[in-house]
Structures are given as C-alpha cells and as structure tokens.
CSV table of C-alpha atoms in Angstrom, one decimal:
chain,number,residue,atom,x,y,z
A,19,UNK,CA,0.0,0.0,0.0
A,20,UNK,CA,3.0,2.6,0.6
A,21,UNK,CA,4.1,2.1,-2.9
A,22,UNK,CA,0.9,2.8,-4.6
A,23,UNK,CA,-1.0,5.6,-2.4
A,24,UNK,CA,1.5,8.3,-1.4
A,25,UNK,CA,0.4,11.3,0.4
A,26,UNK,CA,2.8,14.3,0.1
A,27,UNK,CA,3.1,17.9,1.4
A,28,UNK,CA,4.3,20.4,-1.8
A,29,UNK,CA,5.6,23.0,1.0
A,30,UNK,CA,7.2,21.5,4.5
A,31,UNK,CA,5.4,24.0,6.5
A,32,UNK,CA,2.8,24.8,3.7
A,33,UNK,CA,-0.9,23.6,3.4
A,34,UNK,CA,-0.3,22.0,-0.4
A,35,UNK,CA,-0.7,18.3,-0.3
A,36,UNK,CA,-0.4,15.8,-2.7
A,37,UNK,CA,-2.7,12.6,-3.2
A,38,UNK,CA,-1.1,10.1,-5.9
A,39,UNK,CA,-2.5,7.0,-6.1
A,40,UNK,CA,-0.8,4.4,-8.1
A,41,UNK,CA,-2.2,1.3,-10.2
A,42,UNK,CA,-2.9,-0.7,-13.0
A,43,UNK,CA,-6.7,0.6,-13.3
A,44,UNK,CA,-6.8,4.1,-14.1
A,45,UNK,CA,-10.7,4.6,-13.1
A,46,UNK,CA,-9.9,3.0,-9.9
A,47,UNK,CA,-6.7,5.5,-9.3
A,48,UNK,CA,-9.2,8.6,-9.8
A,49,UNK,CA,-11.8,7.4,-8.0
A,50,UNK,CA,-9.4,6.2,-4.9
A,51,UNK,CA,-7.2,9.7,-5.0
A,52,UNK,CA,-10.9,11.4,-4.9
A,53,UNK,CA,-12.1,9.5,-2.3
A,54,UNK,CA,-9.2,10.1,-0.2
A,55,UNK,CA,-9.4,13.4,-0.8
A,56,UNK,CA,-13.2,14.2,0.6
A,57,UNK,CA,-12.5,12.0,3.2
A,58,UNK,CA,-9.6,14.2,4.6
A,59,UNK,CA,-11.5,17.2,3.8
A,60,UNK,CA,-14.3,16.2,5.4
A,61,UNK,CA,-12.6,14.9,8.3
A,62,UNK,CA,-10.7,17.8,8.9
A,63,UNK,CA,-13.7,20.3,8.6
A,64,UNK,CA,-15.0,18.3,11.1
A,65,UNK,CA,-12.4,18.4,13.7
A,66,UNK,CA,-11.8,22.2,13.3
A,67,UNK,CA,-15.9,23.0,13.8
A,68,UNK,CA,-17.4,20.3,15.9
A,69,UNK,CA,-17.6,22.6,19.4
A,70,UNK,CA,-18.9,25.1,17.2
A,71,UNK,CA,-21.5,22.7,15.4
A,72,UNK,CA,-22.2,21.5,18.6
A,73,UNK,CA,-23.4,25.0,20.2
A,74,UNK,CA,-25.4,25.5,17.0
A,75,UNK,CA,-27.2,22.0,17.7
A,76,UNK,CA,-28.2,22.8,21.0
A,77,UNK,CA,-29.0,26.5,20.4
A,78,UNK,CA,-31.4,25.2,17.7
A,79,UNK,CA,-32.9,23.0,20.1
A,80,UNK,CA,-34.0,25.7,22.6
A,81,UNK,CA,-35.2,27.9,20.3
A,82,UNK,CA,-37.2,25.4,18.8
A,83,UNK,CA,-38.6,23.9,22.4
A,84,UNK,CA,-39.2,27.9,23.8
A,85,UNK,CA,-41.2,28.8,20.5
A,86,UNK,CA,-43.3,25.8,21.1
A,87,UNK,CA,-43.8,27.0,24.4
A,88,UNK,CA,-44.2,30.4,23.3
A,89,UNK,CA,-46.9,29.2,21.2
A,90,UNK,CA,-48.8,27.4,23.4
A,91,UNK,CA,-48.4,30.2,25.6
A,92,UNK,CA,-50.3,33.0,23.5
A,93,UNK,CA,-53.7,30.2,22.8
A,94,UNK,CA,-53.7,29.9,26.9
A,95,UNK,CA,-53.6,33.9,27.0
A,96,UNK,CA,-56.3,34.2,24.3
A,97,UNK,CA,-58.4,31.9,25.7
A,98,UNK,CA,-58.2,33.0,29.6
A,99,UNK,CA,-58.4,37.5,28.5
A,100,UNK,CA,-62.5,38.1,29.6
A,101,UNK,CA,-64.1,40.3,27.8
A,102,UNK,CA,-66.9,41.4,29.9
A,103,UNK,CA,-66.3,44.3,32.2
A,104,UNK,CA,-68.4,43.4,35.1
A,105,UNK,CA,-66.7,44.7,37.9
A,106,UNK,CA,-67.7,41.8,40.0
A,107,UNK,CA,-65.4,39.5,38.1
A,108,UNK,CA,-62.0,41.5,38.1
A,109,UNK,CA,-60.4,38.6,40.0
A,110,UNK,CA,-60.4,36.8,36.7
A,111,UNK,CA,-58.0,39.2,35.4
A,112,UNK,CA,-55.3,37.6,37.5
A,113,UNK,CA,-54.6,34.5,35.5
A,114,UNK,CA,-55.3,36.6,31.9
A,115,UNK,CA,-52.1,39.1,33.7
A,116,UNK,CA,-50.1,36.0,34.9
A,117,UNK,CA,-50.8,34.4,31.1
A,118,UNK,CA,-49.2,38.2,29.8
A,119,UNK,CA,-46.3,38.5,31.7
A,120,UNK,CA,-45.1,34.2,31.2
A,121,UNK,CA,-45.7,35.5,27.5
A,122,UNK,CA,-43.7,38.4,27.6
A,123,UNK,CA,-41.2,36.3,29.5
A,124,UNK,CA,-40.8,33.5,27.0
A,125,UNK,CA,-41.1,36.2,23.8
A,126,UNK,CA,-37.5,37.6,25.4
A,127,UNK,CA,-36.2,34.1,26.1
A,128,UNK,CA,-36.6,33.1,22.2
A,129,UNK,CA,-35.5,36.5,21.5
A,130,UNK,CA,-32.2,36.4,23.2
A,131,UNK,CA,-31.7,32.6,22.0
A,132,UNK,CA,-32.5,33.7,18.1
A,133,UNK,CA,-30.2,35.9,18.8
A,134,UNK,CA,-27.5,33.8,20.2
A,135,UNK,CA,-27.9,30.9,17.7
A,136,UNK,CA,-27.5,33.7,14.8
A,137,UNK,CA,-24.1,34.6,16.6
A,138,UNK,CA,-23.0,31.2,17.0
A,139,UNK,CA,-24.1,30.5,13.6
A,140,UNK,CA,-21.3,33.2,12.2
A,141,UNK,CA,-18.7,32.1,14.4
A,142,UNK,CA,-19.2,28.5,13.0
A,143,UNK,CA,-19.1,29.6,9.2
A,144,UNK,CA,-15.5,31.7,10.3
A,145,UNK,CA,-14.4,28.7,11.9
A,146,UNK,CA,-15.4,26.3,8.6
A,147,UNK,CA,-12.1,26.0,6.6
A,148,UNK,CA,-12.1,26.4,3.2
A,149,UNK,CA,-10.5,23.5,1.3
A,150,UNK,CA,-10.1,24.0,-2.3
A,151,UNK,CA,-9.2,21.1,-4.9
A,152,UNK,CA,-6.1,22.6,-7.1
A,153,UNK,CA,-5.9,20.3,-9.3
A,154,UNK,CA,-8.1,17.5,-9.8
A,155,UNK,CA,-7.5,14.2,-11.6
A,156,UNK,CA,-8.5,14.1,-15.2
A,157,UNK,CA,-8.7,10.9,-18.1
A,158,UNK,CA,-6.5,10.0,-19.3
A,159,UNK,CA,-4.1,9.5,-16.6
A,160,UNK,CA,-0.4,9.6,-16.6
A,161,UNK,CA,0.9,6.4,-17.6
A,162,UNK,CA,3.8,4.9,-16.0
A,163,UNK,CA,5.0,2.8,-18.9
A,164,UNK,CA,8.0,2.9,-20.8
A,165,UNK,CA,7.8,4.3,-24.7
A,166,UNK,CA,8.3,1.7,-27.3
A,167,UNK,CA,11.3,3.6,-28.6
A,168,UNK,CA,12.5,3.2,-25.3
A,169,UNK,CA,12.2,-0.5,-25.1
A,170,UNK,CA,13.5,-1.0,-28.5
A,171,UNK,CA,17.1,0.9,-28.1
A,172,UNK,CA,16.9,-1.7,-24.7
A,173,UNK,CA,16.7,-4.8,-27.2
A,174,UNK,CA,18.7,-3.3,-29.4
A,175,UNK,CA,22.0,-2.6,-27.2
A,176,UNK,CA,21.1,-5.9,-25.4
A,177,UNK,CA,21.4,-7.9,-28.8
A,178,UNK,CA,24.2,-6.3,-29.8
A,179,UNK,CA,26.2,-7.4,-26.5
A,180,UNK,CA,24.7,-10.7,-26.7
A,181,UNK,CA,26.0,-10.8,-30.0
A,182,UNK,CA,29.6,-9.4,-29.1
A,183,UNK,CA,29.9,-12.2,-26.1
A,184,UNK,CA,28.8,-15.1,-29.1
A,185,UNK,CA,31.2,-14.1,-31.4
A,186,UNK,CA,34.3,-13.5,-28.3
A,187,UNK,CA,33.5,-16.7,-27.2
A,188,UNK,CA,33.6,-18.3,-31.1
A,189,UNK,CA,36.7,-16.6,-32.1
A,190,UNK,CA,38.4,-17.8,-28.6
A,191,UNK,CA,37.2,-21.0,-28.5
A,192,UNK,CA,38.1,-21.5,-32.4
A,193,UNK,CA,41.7,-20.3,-32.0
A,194,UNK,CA,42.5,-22.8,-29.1
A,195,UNK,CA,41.2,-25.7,-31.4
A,196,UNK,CA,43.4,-24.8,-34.5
C-alpha cells in the first residue's frame, strides 16, 4: 500500500498536499485519489468545527422547544383574556395578567436565543475551513509505462552485446582448437 498511495506535502510548513494514487486501473486510481481526498477534507472540517457545530445543535434545540412553548403560551392567553367588564369579576383578570407577563417572559427568552444561535451561527461559518481542490485528476491519466522507442534501443543494445559475447566466445574457442 506505501508504494501505490502516497500522500505528500508540496511545501514543508505549507498547506499543499499531494494525493497520488498508483495502479494498474486508471478509473480506480481517480476514483481512490478522490475519495481520499473528501474523506480528509471532510474529516478535517469536522475536527476544526465540531464545538462550534455543537453549540449551533443545542442552540437550535432551545429555540425550537421555547417557541413551542411560546406558542402554546399566546392560545392559553387568548383563551383565559374576559371580555366582559363586570366589575364583580375583576379577579379573573389575574390568571389573563399571569398568562401576559409568562408570555412576555418567553417572547424575550426566544429573542435572546435567536439571537445567540445567529451569533454562533457566524462564528461557525468563520471557523469552517475552506479547502479548495487545485488540481483535480482528469482521463487519461499519466501512464507509468516505458515508450516503445525506449524499449527497443533496450533490445537493441542488449542484442548487440549478446551478439559481441557469441562471437568472443567463437573466435576464442576457435583459436584454441586450431
């Protein structure tokens, strides 16, 4: 595996890395230095934003349980305000004023935790790296073969030495014999 995947920084102290992936199926090369690639990435935005993601998670979750609760709130304040002005029942104002002021309470609660979860919402899109793809792997790959002209000068010096070694050895062995 440490021949054919090799992970390399460009820079020593730099933030350039290189993903080679080496093998005899070009689709599979791509596909593997991809998937590397997003895996890292994803990893890696996920270490440097997880508190942050975390904070957003539960802040969401507050302001979702307080507006629920804010909610129900204004129907039991709608329901318990009277109407009627008799003077005799001005005791049933207490629970309509008690209804108002847990209202108002909760209506600054959500406020504060909108306004919090938009906060922490910024922060966490700062904190979010930005990874960028420089340069991604097209077809055809580079191949890793040798050029035929290559291979032929190879045969052809290696003949000719063969050749050289068959005719010493003739000519040596043919002089001892005469």
């Amino acid at each position: 595996v440490e021949k054919h995947i090799v992970v390399e920084r460009m820079i020593k102290k730099g933030s350039l890395v290189r993903v080679s992936v080496i093998s005899a199926n070009e689709i599979f090369s791509k596909l593997m230095a991809e998937r590397i690639v997003q895996n890292a990435k994803n990893m890696y935005v996920q270490i440097k934003t997880s508190t942050a993601s975390t904070n957003v998670r539960r802040l969401e979750n507050k302001a979702d349980s307080l507006l629920v609760l804010l909610n129900a709130k204004s129907y039991q304040t709608a329901g318990s305000i009277i109407v009627d002005g008799n003077p005799g029942l001005r005791t049933s104002a207490v629970p309509a004023e008690l209804n108002m002021r847990d209202k108002m309470v909760l209506q600054t609660l959500y406020a504060e935790i909108v306004k919090n979860l938009e906060i922490s919402r910024t922060a966490l899109m700062q904190q979010t790296p930005v990874i960028q793809v420089i340069d991604a792997p097209e077809f055809p790959l580079v191949r890793k073969t040798r050029s035929l002209a290559l291979l032929t000068a190879i045969a052809i010096i290696a003949g000719l030495v063969l050749a050289n070694v068959y005719l010493f050895i003739k000519f040596s062995l043919g002089k001892e014999n005469a």
